[in-house]
Amino acid sequence: MRKIADSTVRRLSLYLRFLEEFAEQGMATISSEELASRGGTTSAQVRKDLSFFGSFGKRGLGYSVPELLVRLREILGLGRSYRVAMIGAGKIGGALAQYRGFRQRGFETVLIYDRDPRIIGTQWNGLRVRDVASLEEDLRREPVDIAVLVTPAEVAQSVTDRLAHLGVKAILNFAPVQLTVPEGVVVKNMNLALELEALSFALTNR
Amino acid sequence: MRKIADSTVRRLSLYLRFLEEFAEQGMATISSEELASRGGTTSAQVRKDLSFFGSFGKRGLGYSVPELLVRLREILGLGRSYRVAMIGAGKIGGALAQYRGFRQRGFETVLIYDRDPRIIGTQWNGLRVRDVASLEEDLRREPVDIAVLVTPAEVAQSVTDRLAHLGVKAILNFAPVQLTVPEGVVVKNMNLALELEALSFALTNR
DNA sequence: GTTTGTGAAACGATTCACAGCT
DNA sequence: AGCTGTGAATCGTTTCACAAAC
């Protein structure tokens, strides 16, 4: 498939969220303009974003809300569920494992790990925290699609190497480090410090 | 100041992190090439990024690590500390309030709020959870620089309106909604669902 | 000889504007 | 008449390449 910009994919996710709202309100069709104004972008942008994947609208009319919902879910690959391993069961890892919206959208945490013997064996959301030492054994038996990294910075890269070696193709990284991964593995970063510093920059420069 | 791209600011944060590592290792100077390879970018990009703010290097030599550290901290506005209010003391809000790296970098959570009477009054990290109803009263007495929004999606916009009205100029938003803010207020989004869907897209399309 | 700083070139993303459907 | 789909134009970012400094 032709290369799609990251920014486009992010907007598609937003459109999906808005469409769900519109569908709840029983709206049957929607114009690119309405979708755009809801998301702080332009109608041309909406149409261009969608055009990469086909023509889903009707000229003079707009888009069918239910149809576009289906199409967007398809495009984003949300027609299935994903098995997720949480690596790190500290405060944030645990909180994420319990997060509702996670499972609701088809991302099911099936394994959760930690290194700390005091944490191993405890339960998060009915899921027993396993020793990260058994990562290889476990993932070979029951592979996961996505790993969420919530480890200390120091071990993030070595865990990543192990995950990549086990065939994990997608990593959501909360550790404040720049991960190196082999070709074919995707990483998305959630870097709290980075965003705070961007706010600091914005507050400073004006 | 001339408009600086978001991507540039994000990279500056990364450079800062790498420089801290290099400084710890006792490295005295560094070339744009070394900095670039550490962060997965190019030397030209590093030089261009820095050039927006001045010329900090020495031709033929590179950059002084300690000097560039100071300059980057200055540029990013990290020479001071920031007062942060956490809005939402659920699992994630609480976990964030306890997060070490937060305070270490000068972002100090001084207030934490919730709406739930079962949570109000409990302690997170020695900080008593306050009733979000007292937001106006509290922030007028002791203003904050940054608010971290960890509320349910439904109330995120109304809380944002109250924060903006109270003069809060920077918001880190974890709620999965697109916030509308008045001119002069900056929002950075940490949208977990969005990133997971981006991973889903990447896994689907190849 | 090495590495910066920076115009110029190349690239990529967004916006414009309008022909083509409904 | 209204709104989409899309080439063309515009705008912004990244990369190139080289003169200037050390």
Coordinates of N, CA and C in Angstrom, one line a residue, chain B:
Chain B
M1 N 8.6 35.9 18.8 CA 9.6 34.9 18.2 C 9.0 34.2 16.9
R2 N 9.9 34.0 16.0 CA 9.4 33.3 14.8 C 8.8 31.9 15.1
K3 N 7.9 31.5 14.3 CA 7.2 30.2 14.6 C 8.2 29.0 14.4
I4 N 8.2 28.3 15.5 CA 9.0 27.1 15.5 C 8.1 25.8 15.4
A5 N 8.5 24.9 14.5 CA 7.6 23.8 14.3 C 7.6 22.9 15.5
D6 N 6.5 22.2 15.7 CA 6.3 21.3 16.8 C 7.3 20.2 16.7
S7 N 7.6 19.7 15.5 CA 8.6 18.6 15.3 C 9.9 19.1 15.8
T8 N 10.3 20.3 15.6 CA 11.6 20.8 16.0 C 11.6 20.8 17.6
V9 N 10.6 21.3 18.2 CA 10.6 21.3 19.7 C 10.7 19.9 20.3
R10 N 10.0 19.0 19.7 CA 10.1 17.6 20.1 C 11.5 17.1 20.0
R11 N 12.2 17.4 18.9 CA 13.6 17.0 18.8 C 14.5 17.6 19.8
L12 N 14.3 18.9 20.0 CA 15.1 19.6 21.0 C 15.0 18.9 22.4
S13 N 13.8 18.5 22.8 CA 13.7 17.7 24.0 C 14.5 16.4 23.9
L14 N 14.5 15.8 22.8 CA 15.3 14.5 22.7 C 16.7 14.8 22.8
Y15 N 17.2 15.9 22.1 CA 18.6 16.2 22.2 C 19.0 16.5 23.6
L16 N 18.2 17.2 24.4 CA 18.4 17.5 25.8 C 18.6 16.2 26.6
R17 N 17.8 15.2 26.3 CA 17.9 13.9 27.0 C 19.2 13.3 26.7
F18 N 19.6 13.2 25.4 CA 20.8 12.6 25.0 C 22.0 13.3 25.6
L19 N 21.9 14.6 25.6 CA 23.1 15.4 26.1 C 23.3 15.1 27.6
E20 N 22.2 14.9 28.3 CA 22.3 14.5 29.7 C 23.0 13.2 29.9
E21 N 22.7 12.3 29.0 CA 23.5 11.0 29.0 C 24.9 11.2 28.7
F22 N 25.2 12.0 27.7 CA 26.6 12.2 27.3 C 27.3 12.9 28.4
A23 N 26.7 13.9 29.0 CA 27.3 14.6 30.1 C 27.7 13.7 31.2
E24 N 26.8 12.8 31.6 CA 27.1 11.8 32.6 C 28.3 11.0 32.3
Q25 N 28.5 10.7 31.0 CA 29.6 9.9 30.6 C 30.9 10.8 30.5
G26 N 30.7 12.0 30.9 CA 31.9 12.9 30.9 C 32.4 13.4 29.6
M27 N 31.5 13.3 28.6 CA 31.9 13.8 27.3 C 31.9 15.3 27.3
A28 N 32.9 15.9 26.7 CA 33.0 17.4 26.7 C 32.4 18.0 25.5
T29 N 32.6 17.4 24.4 CA 32.1 18.0 23.1 C 31.4 16.9 22.4
I30 N 30.5 17.3 21.4 CA 29.7 16.4 20.6 C 29.5 17.0 19.3
S31 N 29.5 16.2 18.3 CA 29.2 16.7 16.9 C 27.7 16.5 16.6
S32 N 27.2 17.3 15.6 CA 25.8 17.2 15.2 C 25.6 15.8 14.7
E33 N 26.6 15.1 14.2 CA 26.5 13.8 13.7 C 26.2 12.8 14.8
E34 N 27.0 12.9 15.9 CA 26.8 12.0 17.0 C 25.4 12.2 17.6
L35 N 25.0 13.4 17.8 CA 23.7 13.7 18.4 C 22.6 13.2 17.5
A36 N 22.8 13.3 16.2 CA 21.8 12.8 15.2 C 21.6 11.3 15.3
S37 N 22.8 10.6 15.3 CA 22.7 9.2 15.2 C 22.0 8.6 16.4
R38 N 22.3 9.3 17.5 CA 21.6 8.8 18.8 C 20.1 9.0 18.8
G39 N 19.7 9.9 17.9 CA 18.2 10.2 18.0 C 17.5 9.9 16.7
G40 N 18.2 9.1 15.8 CA 17.5 8.7 14.6 C 17.2 9.8 13.6
T41 N 18.0 10.8 13.6 CA 17.8 11.9 12.6 C 19.1 12.2 11.9
T42 N 19.2 13.3 11.2 CA 20.4 13.6 10.5 C 21.2 14.8 11.1
S43 N 22.4 14.9 10.8 CA 23.2 16.0 11.3 C 22.7 17.3 10.8
A44 N 22.3 17.4 9.6 CA 21.8 18.6 9.0 C 20.6 19.1 9.8
Q45 N 19.7 18.1 10.2 CA 18.5 18.4 10.9 C 18.9 19.0 12.3
V46 N 19.8 18.4 13.0 CA 20.3 18.9 14.3 C 20.8 20.3 14.1
R47 N 21.6 20.6 13.2 CA 22.2 21.9 13.0 C 21.1 22.9 12.7
K48 N 20.2 22.5 11.8 CA 19.1 23.4 11.4 C 18.2 23.7 12.7
D49 N 17.9 22.7 13.4 CA 17.0 22.9 14.6 C 17.7 23.9 15.6
L50 N 19.0 23.7 15.8 CA 19.7 24.6 16.7 C 19.8 26.0 16.1
S51 N 20.0 26.1 14.8 CA 20.2 27.4 14.2 C 19.1 28.4 14.4
F52 N 17.9 27.8 14.6 CA 16.7 28.8 14.9 C 17.0 29.6 16.1
F53 N 17.8 29.2 17.0 CA 18.0 29.8 18.3 C 19.3 30.5 18.5
G54 N 20.2 30.3 17.5 CA 21.6 30.9 17.6 C 22.6 29.9 17.1
S55 N 23.9 30.3 17.2 CA 25.0 29.4 16.8 C 25.7 29.0 18.1
F56 N 25.6 27.7 18.5 CA 26.1 27.3 19.7 C 27.4 26.4 19.5
G57 N 27.7 26.1 18.3 CA 28.8 25.2 18.0 C 30.1 25.9 17.6
K58 N 31.1 25.1 17.5 CA 32.4 25.6 17.0 C 32.8 24.8 15.8
R59 N 33.0 25.5 14.7 CA 33.3 24.8 13.4 C 34.5 24.0 13.6
G60 N 34.5 22.8 13.0 CA 35.7 21.9 13.1 C 35.7 21.1 14.4
L61 N 34.8 21.5 15.4 CA 35.0 21.0 16.7 C 33.7 20.3 17.2
G62 N 32.6 21.0 17.0 CA 31.3 20.5 17.5 C 30.7 21.4 18.6
Y63 N 29.9 20.8 19.4 CA 29.3 21.6 20.5 C 29.8 21.2 21.8
S64 N 30.0 22.2 22.7 CA 30.3 21.9 24.1 C 29.1 21.3 24.8
V65 N 29.3 20.1 25.3 CA 28.1 19.4 25.9 C 27.5 20.3 27.1
P66 N 28.3 20.7 28.0 CA 27.7 21.5 29.1 C 27.0 22.8 28.6
E67 N 27.7 23.4 27.6 CA 27.1 24.7 27.2 C 25.8 24.4 26.4
L68 N 25.8 23.4 25.6 CA 24.5 23.1 24.8 C 23.4 22.7 25.8
L69 N 23.8 22.0 26.8 CA 22.8 21.6 27.8 C 22.1 22.8 28.4
V70 N 22.9 23.8 28.8 CA 22.4 25.0 29.4 C 21.5 25.7 28.4
R71 N 22.0 25.8 27.1 CA 21.2 26.5 26.1 C 19.9 25.9 25.8
L72 N 19.9 24.5 25.7 CA 18.6 23.8 25.4 C 17.6 24.0 26.6
R73 N 18.1 23.9 27.8 CA 17.2 24.1 29.0 C 16.6 25.5 28.9
E74 N 17.5 26.4 28.5 CA 17.0 27.8 28.4 C 15.9 27.9 27.3
I75 N 16.2 27.4 26.2 CA 15.3 27.5 25.0 C 14.0 26.8 25.4
L76 N 14.0 25.7 26.0 CA 12.8 25.0 26.4 C 12.1 25.6 27.6
G77 N 12.7 26.5 28.2 CA 12.1 27.2 29.4 C 12.1 26.3 30.6
L78 N 13.2 25.5 30.8 CA 13.3 24.6 31.9 C 14.1 25.1 33.0
G79 N 14.4 26.4 33.0 CA 15.3 27.0 34.0 C 14.4 27.3 35.3
R80 N 13.2 27.1 35.2 CA 12.3 27.4 36.3 C 11.5 26.1 36.7
S81 N 10.7 26.2 37.7 CA 9.8 25.0 38.0 C 8.3 25.5 37.7
Y82 N 7.5 24.5 37.4 CA 6.1 24.8 37.0 C 5.2 24.1 38.0
R83 N 4.2 24.9 38.3 CA 3.1 24.4 39.2 C 2.1 23.7 38.4
V84 N 1.8 22.5 38.8 CA 0.9 21.6 38.0 C -0.3 21.3 38.8
A85 N -1.5 21.4 38.2 CA -2.7 20.8 38.8 C -3.2 19.6 38.1
M86 N -3.4 18.5 38.8 CA -3.9 17.3 38.2 C -5.4 17.2 38.3
I87 N -6.1 17.1 37.2 CA -7.6 17.1 37.3 C -8.0 15.7 37.0
G88 N -8.4 15.0 38.1 CA -8.8 13.6 38.0 C -7.8 12.8 38.8
A89 N -8.3 12.1 39.8 CA -7.5 11.3 40.7 C -7.8 9.8 40.6
G90 N -8.2 9.4 39.4 CA -8.5 7.9 39.2 C -7.1 7.2 39.1
K91 N -7.1 6.0 38.6 CA -5.9 5.2 38.5 C -4.8 6.0 37.8
I92 N -5.1 6.6 36.6 CA -4.1 7.2 35.8 C -3.6 8.5 36.4
G93 N -4.6 9.3 36.8 CA -4.2 10.6 37.4 C -3.3 10.4 38.7
G94 N -3.7 9.4 39.5 CA -3.0 9.1 40.7 C -1.6 8.7 40.3
A95 N -1.5 7.8 39.4 CA -0.2 7.2 39.0 C 0.7 8.4 38.5
L96 N 0.1 9.3 37.7 CA 0.9 10.4 37.2 C 1.4 11.3 38.3
A97 N 0.5 11.6 39.2 CA 0.9 12.4 40.4 C 2.1 11.9 41.1
Q98 N 2.2 10.6 41.1 CA 3.3 10.0 41.9 C 4.5 9.8 41.0
Y99 N 4.4 10.0 39.8 CA 5.5 9.8 38.8 C 6.7 10.7 39.2
R100 N 7.8 10.0 39.4 CA 9.0 10.7 39.8 C 9.5 11.7 38.8
G101 N 9.8 11.2 37.6 CA 10.4 12.0 36.5 C 9.7 13.4 36.4
F102 N 8.5 13.4 36.7 CA 7.7 14.6 36.7 C 8.3 15.8 37.5
R103 N 8.4 15.5 38.8 CA 9.0 16.6 39.7 C 10.5 16.8 39.4
Q104 N 11.2 15.7 39.1 CA 12.6 15.8 38.8 C 12.9 16.8 37.7
R105 N 12.0 16.9 36.8 CA 12.2 17.9 35.7 C 11.6 19.2 35.9
G106 N 11.2 19.5 37.1 CA 10.7 20.8 37.5 C 9.2 21.0 37.3
F107 N 8.5 19.9 37.1 CA 7.0 20.0 37.0 C 6.4 19.4 38.3
E108 N 6.0 20.3 39.2 CA 5.6 19.9 40.5 C 4.0 19.9 40.6
T109 N 3.5 18.8 40.9 CA 2.0 18.7 41.1 C 1.7 19.2 42.5
V110 N 1.0 20.3 42.5 CA 0.7 21.0 43.8 C -0.8 20.8 44.2
L111 N -1.6 20.4 43.2 CA -3.0 20.3 43.5 C -3.6 19.0 42.7
I112 N -4.4 18.3 43.3 CA -5.0 17.2 42.6 C -6.5 17.1 43.0
Y113 N -7.3 16.9 41.9 CA -8.8 17.0 42.1 C -9.5 15.8 41.6
D114 N -10.7 15.6 42.2 CA -11.6 14.6 41.7 C -13.0 15.1 42.0
R115 N -14.0 14.3 41.4 CA -15.4 14.7 41.6 C -16.0 13.7 42.5
D116 N -15.4 12.5 42.6 CA -16.0 11.4 43.3 C -15.8 11.5 44.8
P117 N -16.9 11.6 45.6 CA -16.7 11.8 47.0 C -15.9 10.6 47.7
R118 N -15.9 9.5 47.1 CA -15.1 8.4 47.6 C -13.6 8.6 47.5
I119 N -13.2 9.4 46.5 CA -11.8 9.7 46.2 C -11.4 11.0 46.9
I120 N -12.3 12.0 47.0 CA -11.9 13.2 47.6 C -11.5 13.0 49.0
G121 N -10.4 13.6 49.4 CA -9.9 13.4 50.8 C -8.8 12.3 50.9
T122 N -8.7 11.4 50.0 CA -7.6 10.4 50.0 C -6.3 11.1 49.6
Q123 N -5.2 10.4 49.9 CA -3.9 11.0 49.6 C -3.2 10.3 48.5
W124 N -2.6 11.1 47.7 CA -1.7 10.6 46.6 C -0.4 11.3 46.9
N125 N 0.6 10.5 47.3 CA 1.9 11.1 47.4 C 1.9 12.3 48.3
G126 N 1.1 12.1 49.4 CA 1.1 13.2 50.4 C 0.3 14.4 50.0
L127 N -0.5 14.3 48.9 CA -1.3 15.4 48.5 C -2.7 15.0 48.6
R128 N -3.5 15.8 49.3 CA -4.9 15.5 49.5 C -5.7 15.8 48.3
V129 N -6.5 14.8 47.9 CA -7.4 15.0 46.7 C -8.5 16.0 47.1
R130 N -8.7 17.0 46.3 CA -9.7 18.1 46.6 C -10.9 17.9 45.7
D131 N -12.0 18.5 46.1 CA -13.2 18.5 45.3 C -13.0 19.4 44.2
V132 N -13.3 18.9 43.0 CA -13.1 19.8 41.8 C -14.0 21.0 41.8
A133 N -15.0 20.9 42.7 CA -15.9 22.1 42.9 C -15.2 23.3 43.4
S134 N -14.0 23.1 44.1 CA -13.3 24.2 44.7 C -12.2 24.7 43.7
L135 N -12.2 24.2 42.5 CA -11.2 24.6 41.5 C -11.0 26.1 41.4
E136 N -12.1 26.8 41.3 CA -12.1 28.3 41.1 C -11.4 28.9 42.4
E137 N -12.0 28.6 43.5 CA -11.5 29.1 44.8 C -10.0 28.9 44.9
D138 N -9.6 27.6 44.7 CA -8.2 27.3 44.9 C -7.2 28.0 43.9
L139 N -7.6 27.9 42.6 CA -6.7 28.4 41.6 C -6.6 29.9 41.7
R140 N -7.6 30.6 42.2 CA -7.5 32.0 42.4 C -6.5 32.4 43.4
R141 N -6.5 31.5 44.5 CA -5.6 31.8 45.6 C -4.1 31.4 45.2
E142 N -4.0 30.2 44.6 CA -2.7 29.8 44.2 C -2.7 29.2 42.8
P143 N -2.4 30.1 41.8 CA -2.5 29.8 40.4 C -1.5 28.7 40.0
V144 N -1.8 27.9 39.0 CA -0.9 26.9 38.4 C -0.5 27.3 37.0
D145 N 0.6 26.7 36.5 CA 1.0 27.0 35.2 C 0.4 26.1 34.2
I146 N 0.3 24.8 34.6 CA -0.1 23.7 33.7 C -1.2 22.9 34.4
A147 N -2.2 22.5 33.6 CA -3.2 21.6 34.2 C -3.1 20.3 33.4
V148 N -3.1 19.1 34.1 CA -3.1 17.8 33.4 C -4.5 17.3 33.6
L149 N -5.2 17.1 32.4 CA -6.6 16.6 32.4 C -6.6 15.1 32.3
V150 N -7.2 14.5 33.3 CA -7.3 13.0 33.3 C -8.7 12.7 33.7
T151 N -9.6 13.4 33.2 CA -11.1 13.3 33.5 C -11.7 12.4 32.5
P152 N -12.9 11.9 32.8 CA -13.7 11.2 31.8 C -14.0 12.2 30.6
A153 N -14.1 11.6 29.4 CA -14.3 12.4 28.2 C -15.4 13.4 28.3
E154 N -16.5 13.0 29.0 CA -17.7 13.8 29.0 C -17.5 15.2 29.7
V155 N -16.6 15.2 30.7 CA -16.5 16.5 31.4 C -15.2 17.3 31.0
A156 N -14.4 16.7 30.1 CA -13.1 17.3 29.8 C -13.3 18.7 29.2
Q157 N -14.3 18.9 28.4 CA -14.4 20.3 27.8 C -14.9 21.3 28.8
S158 N -15.8 20.9 29.7 CA -16.3 21.9 30.6 C -15.2 22.2 31.6
V159 N -14.4 21.3 32.1 CA -13.3 21.6 33.0 C -12.3 22.5 32.2
T160 N -12.1 22.2 31.0 CA -11.2 23.0 30.2 C -11.6 24.5 30.2
D161 N -12.9 24.7 30.0 CA -13.5 26.0 29.9 C -13.2 26.7 31.3
R162 N -13.4 26.0 32.4 CA -13.2 26.6 33.7 C -11.7 26.9 33.8
L163 N -10.8 26.0 33.4 CA -9.4 26.2 33.5 C -8.9 27.5 32.7
A164 N -9.4 27.5 31.5 CA -9.1 28.7 30.6 C -9.5 30.0 31.3
H165 N -10.7 29.9 31.8 CA -11.3 31.1 32.4 C -10.5 31.5 33.6
L166 N -9.8 30.5 34.3 CA -9.0 30.8 35.4 C -7.6 31.3 35.0
G167 N -7.3 31.3 33.7 CA -6.0 31.8 33.3 C -5.0 30.8 33.1
V168 N -5.4 29.5 33.1 CA -4.4 28.4 32.9 C -4.1 28.5 31.4
K169 N -2.8 28.5 31.1 CA -2.4 28.7 29.7 C -1.8 27.4 29.0
A170 N -1.7 26.4 29.8 CA -1.2 25.1 29.2 C -1.9 23.9 29.8
I171 N -2.3 23.0 28.9 CA -3.1 21.9 29.3 C -2.5 20.6 28.6
L172 N -2.3 19.6 29.5 CA -1.9 18.3 28.9 C -3.1 17.4 29.1
N173 N -3.7 17.0 27.9 CA -5.0 16.4 27.9 C -4.9 14.9 27.6
F174 N -5.3 14.1 28.6 CA -5.3 12.6 28.5 C -6.7 12.2 28.1
A175 N -7.7 13.0 28.1 CA -9.1 12.6 27.8 C -9.2 12.5 26.3
P176 N -9.8 11.4 25.8 CA -9.9 11.2 24.4 C -10.9 12.1 23.6
V177 N -10.7 13.3 23.8 CA -11.6 14.3 23.1 C -10.7 15.4 22.5
Q178 N -11.2 16.1 21.5 CA -10.5 17.2 20.9 C -11.0 18.5 21.6
L179 N -10.1 19.1 22.4 CA -10.6 20.2 23.2 C -10.6 21.5 22.4
T180 N -11.5 22.4 22.7 CA -11.6 23.7 22.1 C -11.1 24.7 23.2
V181 N -10.1 25.5 22.8 CA -9.6 26.4 23.8 C -9.5 27.8 23.2
P182 N -9.5 28.9 24.0 CA -9.4 30.2 23.5 C -7.9 30.4 23.0
E183 N -7.8 31.4 22.2 CA -6.5 31.9 21.7 C -5.5 32.0 22.9
G184 N -4.3 31.6 22.8 CA -3.4 31.8 23.8 C -3.2 30.7 24.8
V185 N -4.1 29.7 24.7 CA -4.0 28.5 25.5 C -3.5 27.3 24.7
V186 N -2.4 26.7 25.2 CA -1.8 25.6 24.4 C -2.3 24.2 25.0
V187 N -2.6 23.3 24.1 CA -3.0 22.0 24.5 C -2.1 20.9 23.8
K188 N -1.6 20.0 24.6 CA -0.9 18.8 24.1 C -1.8 17.6 24.4
N189 N -2.0 16.8 23.5 CA -2.8 15.6 23.7 C -2.0 14.3 23.9
M190 N -2.4 13.5 24.9 CA -1.8 12.2 25.0 C -3.0 11.3 24.9
N191 N -3.2 10.8 23.7 CA -4.4 10.0 23.4 C -4.0 8.5 23.1
L192 N -4.2 7.8 24.2 CA -3.9 6.4 24.1 C -4.5 5.6 23.0
A193 N -5.9 5.8 22.9 CA -6.6 5.1 21.9 C -6.1 5.4 20.5
L194 N -5.8 6.7 20.3 CA -5.3 7.1 19.0 C -4.0 6.4 18.6
E195 N -3.1 6.2 19.6 CA -1.8 5.6 19.3 C -2.0 4.1 19.0
L196 N -2.9 3.5 19.8 CA -3.2 2.1 19.6 C -3.8 1.9 18.2
E197 N -4.6 2.8 17.8 CA -5.2 2.6 16.5 C -4.2 2.9 15.4
A198 N -3.2 3.7 15.6 CA -2.2 3.9 14.7 C -1.3 2.6 14.6
L199 N -1.2 1.9 15.7 CA -0.5 0.6 15.6 C -1.3 -0.4 14.9
S200 N -2.6 -0.4 15.1 CA -3.5 -1.3 14.4 C -3.4 -1.0 12.9
F201 N -3.4 0.2 12.6 CA -3.3 0.6 11.1 C -2.0 0.0 10.6
A202 N -0.9 0.3 11.3 CA 0.4 -0.2 10.8 C 0.4 -1.7 10.7
L203 N -0.2 -2.4 11.6 CA -0.2 -3.9 11.6 C -1.0 -4.4 10.4
T204 N -2.0 -3.6 10.1 CA -3.0 -4.0 9.0 C -2.5 -3.8 7.6
N205 N -1.8 -2.7 7.5 CA -1.4 -2.2 6.1 C 0.1 -2.4 5.8
R206 N 0.4 -3.6 5.4 CA 1.7 -3.8 4.9 C 1.8 -5.1 4.0

